[in-house]
PDB file of C-alpha atoms in Angstrom:
ATOM      1  CA  LEU A   1      24.512 274.670 225.797  1.00  0.00           C
ATOM      2  CA  ILE A   2      27.874 273.452 227.083  1.00  0.00           C
ATOM      3  CA  VAL A   3      29.826 274.618 230.119  1.00  0.00           C
ATOM      4  CA  VAL A   4      33.584 275.103 229.699  1.00  0.00           C
ATOM      5  CA  ILE A   5      35.770 275.357 232.803  1.00  0.00           C
ATOM      6  CA  ASN A   6      39.058 277.001 231.833  1.00  0.00           C
ATOM      7  CA  LYS A   7      42.422 277.206 233.705  1.00  0.00           C
ATOM      8  CA  TRP A   8      42.278 273.553 234.615  1.00  0.00           C
ATOM      9  CA  ASP A   9      46.070 273.629 234.720  1.00  0.00           C
ATOM     10  CA  LEU A  10      45.909 275.759 237.902  1.00  0.00           C
ATOM     11  CA  VAL A  11      44.121 273.046 239.850  1.00  0.00           C
ATOM     12  CA  VAL A  12      46.945 271.237 241.643  1.00  0.00           C
ATOM     13  CA  PRO A  13      47.359 268.660 242.855  1.00  0.00           C
ATOM     14  CA  LYS A  14      44.891 266.511 240.920  1.00  0.00           C
ATOM     15  CA  ASP A  15      44.017 262.852 241.231  1.00  0.00           C
ATOM     16  CA  ASP A  16      41.472 260.459 239.748  1.00  0.00           C
ATOM     17  CA  HIS A  17      38.650 261.981 241.831  1.00  0.00           C
ATOM     18  CA  THR A  18      39.352 265.689 241.303  1.00  0.00           C
ATOM     19  CA  MET A  19      37.321 266.137 238.120  1.00  0.00           C
ATOM     20  CA  ALA A  20      34.369 264.182 239.552  1.00  0.00           C
ATOM     21  CA  GLU A  21      34.373 266.365 242.675  1.00  0.00           C
ATOM     22  CA  PHE A  22      34.431 269.595 240.632  1.00  0.00           C
ATOM     23  CA  THR A  23      31.622 268.230 238.452  1.00  0.00           C
ATOM     24  CA  ARG A  24      29.383 267.646 241.488  1.00  0.00           C
ATOM     25  CA  ARG A  25      30.121 271.131 242.837  1.00  0.00           C
ATOM     26  CA  ILE A  26      29.356 272.816 239.520  1.00  0.00           C
ATOM     27  CA  GLN A  27      26.138 270.855 239.091  1.00  0.00           C
ATOM     28  CA  ARG A  28      24.963 272.005 242.519  1.00  0.00           C
ATOM     29  CA  GLU A  29      25.658 275.614 241.555  1.00  0.00           C
ATOM     30  CA  LEU A  30      23.908 275.224 238.199  1.00  0.00           C
ATOM     31  CA  GLN A  31      20.765 273.447 239.311  1.00  0.00           C
ATOM     32  CA  PHE A  32      18.666 275.573 236.965  1.00  0.00           C
ATOM     33  CA  VAL A  33      20.597 274.096 234.018  1.00  0.00           C
ATOM     34  CA  HIS A  34      19.818 270.419 233.611  1.00  0.00           C
ATOM     35  CA  ASP A  35      21.849 267.770 231.784  1.00  0.00           C
ATOM     36  CA  VAL A  36      24.572 270.046 230.434  1.00  0.00           C
ATOM     37  CA  PRO A  37      27.968 268.646 229.371  1.00  0.00           C
ATOM     38  CA  LEU A  38      30.994 269.991 231.264  1.00  0.00           C
ATOM     39  CA  LEU A  39      34.405 270.377 229.674  1.00  0.00           C
ATOM     40  CA  PHE A  40      37.568 271.141 231.681  1.00  0.00           C
ATOM     41  CA  THR A  41      40.137 272.949 229.530  1.00  0.00           C
ATOM     42  CA  SER A  42      43.338 274.925 229.698  1.00  0.00           C
ATOM     43  CA  ALA A  43      44.017 277.682 227.176  1.00  0.00           C
ATOM     44  CA  LEU A  44      47.631 277.767 228.309  1.00  0.00           C
ATOM     45  CA  THR A  45      48.382 274.108 227.671  1.00  0.00           C
ATOM     46  CA  ARG A  46      45.698 273.709 224.961  1.00  0.00           C
ATOM     47  CA  GLN A  47      44.218 270.806 226.914  1.00  0.00           C
ATOM     48  CA  ARG A  48      40.806 269.809 225.436  1.00  0.00           C
ATOM     49  CA  VAL A  49      40.524 273.143 223.576  1.00  0.00           C
ATOM     50  CA  ARG A  50      39.829 271.435 220.254  1.00  0.00           C
ATOM     51  CA  ARG A  51      37.109 269.414 221.937  1.00  0.00           C
ATOM     52  CA  ILE A  52      34.972 272.545 222.493  1.00  0.00           C
ATOM     53  CA  LEU A  53      33.846 272.899 218.871  1.00  0.00           C
ATOM     54  CA  ASP A  54      33.228 269.167 218.463  1.00  0.00           C
ATOM     55  CA  LEU A  55      31.065 269.110 221.576  1.00  0.00           C
ATOM     56  CA  ALA A  56      29.076 272.145 220.398  1.00  0.00           C
ATOM     57  CA  ILE A  57      28.333 270.393 217.088  1.00  0.00           C
ATOM     58  CA  GLU A  58      27.187 267.257 218.930  1.00  0.00           C
ATOM     59  CA  VAL A  59      24.773 269.296 221.047  1.00  0.00           C
ATOM     60  CA  LYS A  60      23.445 271.032 217.938  1.00  0.00           C
ATOM     61  CA  ASP A  61      22.727 267.665 216.329  1.00  0.00           C
ATOM     62  CA  LEU A  62      20.893 266.478 219.440  1.00  0.00           C
ATOM     63  CA  ARG A  63      18.822 269.657 219.383  1.00  0.00           C
ATOM     64  CA  SER A  64      17.594 268.677 215.911  1.00  0.00           C
ATOM     65  CA  ARG A  65      16.769 265.079 216.846  1.00  0.00           C
ATOM     66  CA  ARG A  66      13.277 263.780 216.126  1.00  0.00           C
ATOM     67  CA  VAL A  67      11.803 260.864 218.081  1.00  0.00           C
ATOM     68  CA  PRO A  68       9.540 258.385 216.240  1.00  0.00           C
ATOM     69  CA  THR A  69       5.971 258.633 217.511  1.00  0.00           C
ATOM     70  CA  GLY A  70       5.688 254.932 218.278  1.00  0.00           C
ATOM     71  CA  GLU A  71       8.834 254.855 220.413  1.00  0.00           C
ATOM     72  CA  LEU A  72       7.809 258.058 222.159  1.00  0.00           C
ATOM     73  CA  ASN A  73       4.392 256.729 223.199  1.00  0.00           C
ATOM     74  CA  LYS A  74       5.822 253.409 224.352  1.00  0.00           C
ATOM     75  CA  THR A  75       8.460 255.134 226.520  1.00  0.00           C
ATOM     76  CA  MET A  76       5.975 257.546 228.072  1.00  0.00           C
ATOM     77  CA  GLN A  77       3.394 254.858 228.815  1.00  0.00           C
ATOM     78  CA  GLU A  78       6.055 252.762 230.562  1.00  0.00           C
ATOM     79  CA  ALA A  79       7.139 255.815 232.569  1.00  0.00           C
ATOM     80  CA  LEU A  80       3.552 256.445 233.708  1.00  0.00           C
ATOM     81  CA  GLN A  81       3.185 252.829 234.778  1.00  0.00           C
ATOM     82  CA  ARG A  82       6.353 253.020 236.885  1.00  0.00           C
ATOM     83  CA  HIS A  83       5.492 256.338 238.491  1.00  0.00           C
ATOM     84  CA  GLN A  84       1.855 257.413 238.465  1.00  0.00           C
ATOM     85  CA  THR A  85       0.483 260.737 239.624  1.00  0.00           C
ATOM     86  CA  MET A  86      -2.961 261.960 240.586  1.00  0.00           C
ATOM     87  CA  SER A  87      -4.800 265.079 241.696  1.00  0.00           C
ATOM     88  CA  HIS A  88      -5.742 265.913 245.286  1.00  0.00           C
ATOM     89  CA  SER A  89      -9.207 264.509 244.598  1.00  0.00           C
ATOM     90  CA  GLY A  90      -7.724 261.160 243.547  1.00  0.00           C
ATOM     91  CA  LYS A  91      -8.057 261.595 239.786  1.00  0.00           C
ATOM     92  CA  MET A  92      -5.380 259.591 237.969  1.00  0.00           C
ATOM     93  CA  LEU A  93      -3.389 261.085 235.094  1.00  0.00           C
ATOM     94  CA  LYS A  94      -3.935 259.206 231.816  1.00  0.00           C
ATOM     95  CA  LEU A  95      -1.851 259.728 228.718  1.00  0.00           C
ATOM     96  CA  ARG A  96      -3.831 259.303 225.510  1.00  0.00           C
ATOM     97  CA  TYR A  97      -1.241 260.298 222.946  1.00  0.00           C
ATOM     98  CA  ALA A  98       2.178 261.989 222.653  1.00  0.00           C
ATOM     99  CA  THR A  99       3.924 263.442 219.624  1.00  0.00           C
ATOM    100  CA  GLN A 100       6.930 265.605 218.796  1.00  0.00           C
ATOM    101  CA  VAL A 101       5.727 268.663 216.929  1.00  0.00           C
ATOM    102  CA  THR A 102       9.028 270.426 216.208  1.00  0.00           C
ATOM    103  CA  THR A 103      12.786 270.525 216.823  1.00  0.00           C
ATOM    104  CA  ASP A 104      15.313 273.187 217.793  1.00  0.00           C
ATOM    105  CA  PRO A 105      14.349 272.940 220.598  1.00  0.00           C
ATOM    106  CA  PRO A 106      12.640 269.540 220.706  1.00  0.00           C
ATOM    107  CA  THR A 107       8.989 270.166 221.566  1.00  0.00           C
ATOM    108  CA  PHE A 108       6.562 267.457 222.645  1.00  0.00           C
ATOM    109  CA  VAL A 109       2.790 267.642 223.017  1.00  0.00           C
ATOM    110  CA  PHE A 110       1.057 265.294 225.468  1.00  0.00           C
ATOM    111  CA  PHE A 111      -2.705 264.738 225.179  1.00  0.00           C
ATOM    112  CA  VAL A 112      -3.933 263.745 228.635  1.00  0.00           C
ATOM    113  CA  ASN A 113      -7.269 263.417 230.396  1.00  0.00           C
ATOM    114  CA  ASP A 114      -6.599 266.464 232.626  1.00  0.00           C
ATOM    115  CA  PRO A 115      -3.579 268.789 232.121  1.00  0.00           C
ATOM    116  CA  GLU A 116      -4.150 270.357 235.563  1.00  0.00           C
ATOM    117  CA  ILE A 117      -2.958 267.135 237.224  1.00  0.00           C
ATOM    118  CA  VAL A 118       0.582 267.535 235.818  1.00  0.00           C
ATOM    119  CA  HIS A 119       2.661 269.046 238.632  1.00  0.00           C
ATOM    120  CA  PHE A 120       6.009 270.745 238.002  1.00  0.00           C
ATOM    121  CA  SER A 121       7.857 267.843 239.618  1.00  0.00           C
ATOM    122  CA  TYR A 122       6.081 265.325 237.401  1.00  0.00           C
ATOM    123  CA  ARG A 123       6.870 267.426 234.352  1.00  0.00           C
ATOM    124  CA  ARG A 124      10.539 267.239 235.330  1.00  0.00           C
ATOM    125  CA  PHE A 125      10.212 263.461 235.772  1.00  0.00           C
ATOM    126  CA  LEU A 126       8.904 263.045 232.212  1.00  0.00           C
ATOM    127  CA  GLU A 127      11.634 265.326 230.879  1.00  0.00           C
ATOM    128  CA  ASN A 128      14.271 263.179 232.585  1.00  0.00           C
ATOM    129  CA  GLN A 129      12.762 260.066 230.984  1.00  0.00           C
ATOM    130  CA  LEU A 130      13.071 261.666 227.563  1.00  0.00           C
ATOM    131  CA  ARG A 131      16.701 262.602 228.205  1.00  0.00           C
ATOM    132  CA  GLU A 132      17.630 259.152 229.439  1.00  0.00           C
ATOM    133  CA  GLN A 133      15.930 257.261 226.611  1.00  0.00           C
ATOM    134  CA  PHE A 134      16.688 259.548 223.665  1.00  0.00           C
ATOM    135  CA  SER A 135      19.800 261.508 224.762  1.00  0.00           C
ATOM    136  CA  PHE A 136      19.015 265.227 224.661  1.00  0.00           C
ATOM    137  CA  THR A 137      22.173 266.257 226.507  1.00  0.00           C
ATOM    138  CA  GLY A 138      22.889 269.979 226.317  1.00  0.00           C
ATOM    139  CA  THR A 139      19.572 271.065 224.813  1.00  0.00           C
ATOM    140  CA  ALA A 140      16.357 272.381 226.288  1.00  0.00           C
ATOM    141  CA  ILE A 141      13.148 270.364 225.950  1.00  0.00           C
ATOM    142  CA  ARG A 142       9.662 271.830 225.790  1.00  0.00           C
ATOM    143  CA  LEU A 143       6.718 269.830 227.116  1.00  0.00           C
ATOM    144  CA  ILE A 144       3.174 270.938 226.324  1.00  0.00           C
ATOM    145  CA  PHE A 145       0.170 269.275 227.975  1.00  0.00           C
ATOM    146  CA  ARG A 146      -3.255 269.511 226.395  1.00  0.00           C
ATOM    147  CA  SER A 147      -6.618 267.931 226.991  1.00  0.00           C
ATOM    148  CA  SER A 148      -7.336 264.835 224.912  1.00  0.00           C
ATOM    149  CA  ARG A 149     -10.513 266.614 223.773  1.00  0.00           C
ATOM    150  CA  GLU A 150      -8.322 269.014 221.793  1.00  0.00           C
ATOM    151  CA  ALA A 151      -6.643 266.230 219.821  1.00  0.00           C
ATOM    152  CA  PRO A 152      -7.574 265.836 216.138  1.00  0.00           C
ATOM    153  CA  GLU A 153     -10.002 263.013 215.442  1.00  0.00           C
ATOM    154  CA  GLU A 154      -7.515 261.170 213.230  1.00  0.00           C
ATOM    155  CA  VAL A 155      -5.152 260.812 216.202  1.00  0.00           C
ATOM    156  CA  PHE A 156      -7.388 258.236 217.869  1.00  0.00           C
ATOM    157  CA  ALA A 157      -8.729 256.662 214.664  1.00  0.00           C
ATOM    158  CA  ARG A 158      -7.774 253.009 214.462  1.00  0.00           C
ATOM    159  CA  PRO A 159      -7.932 251.437 210.987  1.00  0.00           C
ATOM    160  CA  LYS A 160      -9.565 248.046 210.689  1.00  0.00           C
ATOM    161  CA  MET A 161      -8.940 245.000 208.524  1.00  0.00           C
ATOM    162  CA  GLY A 162      -5.156 245.278 208.686  1.00  0.00           C
ATOM    163  CA  GLY A 163      -4.995 248.987 207.975  1.00  0.00           C
ATOM    164  CA  VAL A 164      -7.676 249.018 205.242  1.00  0.00           C
ATOM    165  CA  ARG A 165     -11.072 250.224 206.287  1.00  0.00           C
ATOM    166  CA  LYS A 166     -13.887 247.916 205.255  1.00  0.00           C
ATOM    167  CA  ALA A 167     -16.367 249.556 202.902  1.00  0.00           C
ATOM    168  CA  PRO A 168     -19.902 249.878 204.286  1.00  0.00           C
ATOM    169  CA  VAL A 169     -22.354 247.285 203.052  1.00  0.00           C
ATOM    170  CA  VAL A 170     -25.392 248.876 201.414  1.00  0.00           C
ATOM    171  CA  ALA A 171     -28.534 246.727 201.413  1.00  0.00           C
ATOM    172  CA  GLN A 172     -30.200 246.554 198.018  1.00  0.00           C
ATOM    173  CA  ARG A 173     -33.964 246.077 197.700  1.00  0.00           C
ATOM    174  CA  VAL A 174     -34.793 243.115 195.523  1.00  0.00           C
ATOM    175  CA  PRO A 175     -38.361 243.003 194.135  1.00  0.00           C
ATOM    176  CA  ALA A 176     -40.387 240.068 195.381  1.00  0.00           C
ATOM    177  CA  ARG A 177     -41.006 237.348 192.846  1.00  0.00           C
ATOM    178  CA  GLY A 178     -44.525 236.001 192.390  1.00  0.00           C
ATOM    179  CA  PRO A 179     -45.517 232.403 191.776  1.00  0.00           C
ATOM    180  CA  ALA A 180     -44.360 230.709 188.587  1.00  0.00           C
ATOM    181  CA  VAL A 181     -46.586 231.484 185.596  1.00  0.00           C
ATOM    182  CA  SER A 182     -47.090 229.116 182.675  1.00  0.00           C
ATOM    183  CA  ARG A 183     -46.724 230.320 179.106  1.00  0.00           C
ATOM    184  CA  GLY A 184     -50.477 230.108 178.594  1.00  0.00           C
ATOM    185  CA  GLU A 185     -51.264 232.181 181.627  1.00  0.00           C
ATOM    186  CA  ARG A 186     -48.591 234.700 180.662  1.00  0.00           C
ATOM    187  CA  GLY A 187     -50.279 235.179 177.285  1.00  0.00           C
ATOM    188  CA  SER A 188     -53.707 235.684 178.848  1.00  0.00           C
ATOM    189  CA  ARG A 189     -52.355 238.317 181.192  1.00  0.00           C
ATOM    190  CA  THR A 190     -50.688 240.316 178.418  1.00  0.00           C
ATOM    191  CA  GLY A 191     -53.697 240.031 176.046  1.00  0.00           C
ATOM    192  CA  LYS A 192     -51.669 238.308 173.348  1.00  0.00           C
ATOM    193  CA  PRO A 193     -52.385 234.788 172.207  1.00  0.00           C
ATOM    194  CA  ALA A 194     -50.027 232.316 173.670  1.00  0.00           C
ATOM    195  CA  ALA A 195     -47.779 230.465 171.298  1.00  0.00           C
ATOM    196  CA  PRO A 196     -49.044 226.956 170.641  1.00  0.00           C
ATOM    197  CA  THR A 197     -47.231 224.293 172.464  1.00  0.00           C
ATOM    198  CA  LYS A 198     -45.866 221.403 170.517  1.00  0.00           C
ATOM    199  CA  ALA A 199     -47.075 217.955 171.467  1.00  0.00           C
ATOM    200  CA  ARG A 200     -44.365 215.746 172.709  1.00  0.00           C
ATOM    201  CA  LYS A 201     -43.685 212.629 170.681  1.00  0.00           C
ATOM    202  CA  PRO A 202     -44.059 209.361 172.538  1.00  0.00           C
ATOM    203  CA  LEU A 203     -40.837 207.827 173.554  1.00  0.00           C
ATOM    204  CA  LYS A 204     -39.812 204.774 171.649  1.00  0.00           C
ATOM    205  CA  HIS A 205     -38.709 201.907 173.762  1.00  0.00           C
ATOM    206  CA  GLY A 206     -35.839 199.983 172.508  1.00  0.00           C
ATOM    207  CA  ARG A 207     -36.313 196.462 171.484  1.00  0.00           C
TER     208      ARG A 207
END
């Protein structure tokens, strides 16, 4: 969405502060529309007329922007640390995980400990943080708050060993070994005659 103010040529006299003053007045009148670019044009003099299409294309590109999950969670956690909110009973809002699920319009899902804590004013605060950090000028933003219990299990799974999960160690049962048995005893146990043992020759001492 962009707002085009035509017949700018009829506003006389103008100085360096005229456009800023009109911008403030229009923004007060359009409080329900947040962060919308304004363009002052004149169809008669063709002033900024060509800029209308370029600005519309820029807003369309921003509407299709996707925020990396890591950057999104870092920005939102910093925002919560700067400005915390709680319920009437004193329960603090905790953000477990945030992700962008779709574009056109950009839609973000926040998994929190209690969605009921999120007041309308705090929702607007988080939306403003997204606009300031990631530039969503001219496009609507959808924020969805869900309980962290509804999040998939893999969301909170943290891999170990540098991203590779360590395989479980399975204990193997090793049979106990009995006392050492001589060859003669082994033959008597099996019922077979033991092989005769050769007599060792005496060692000859060198002269």
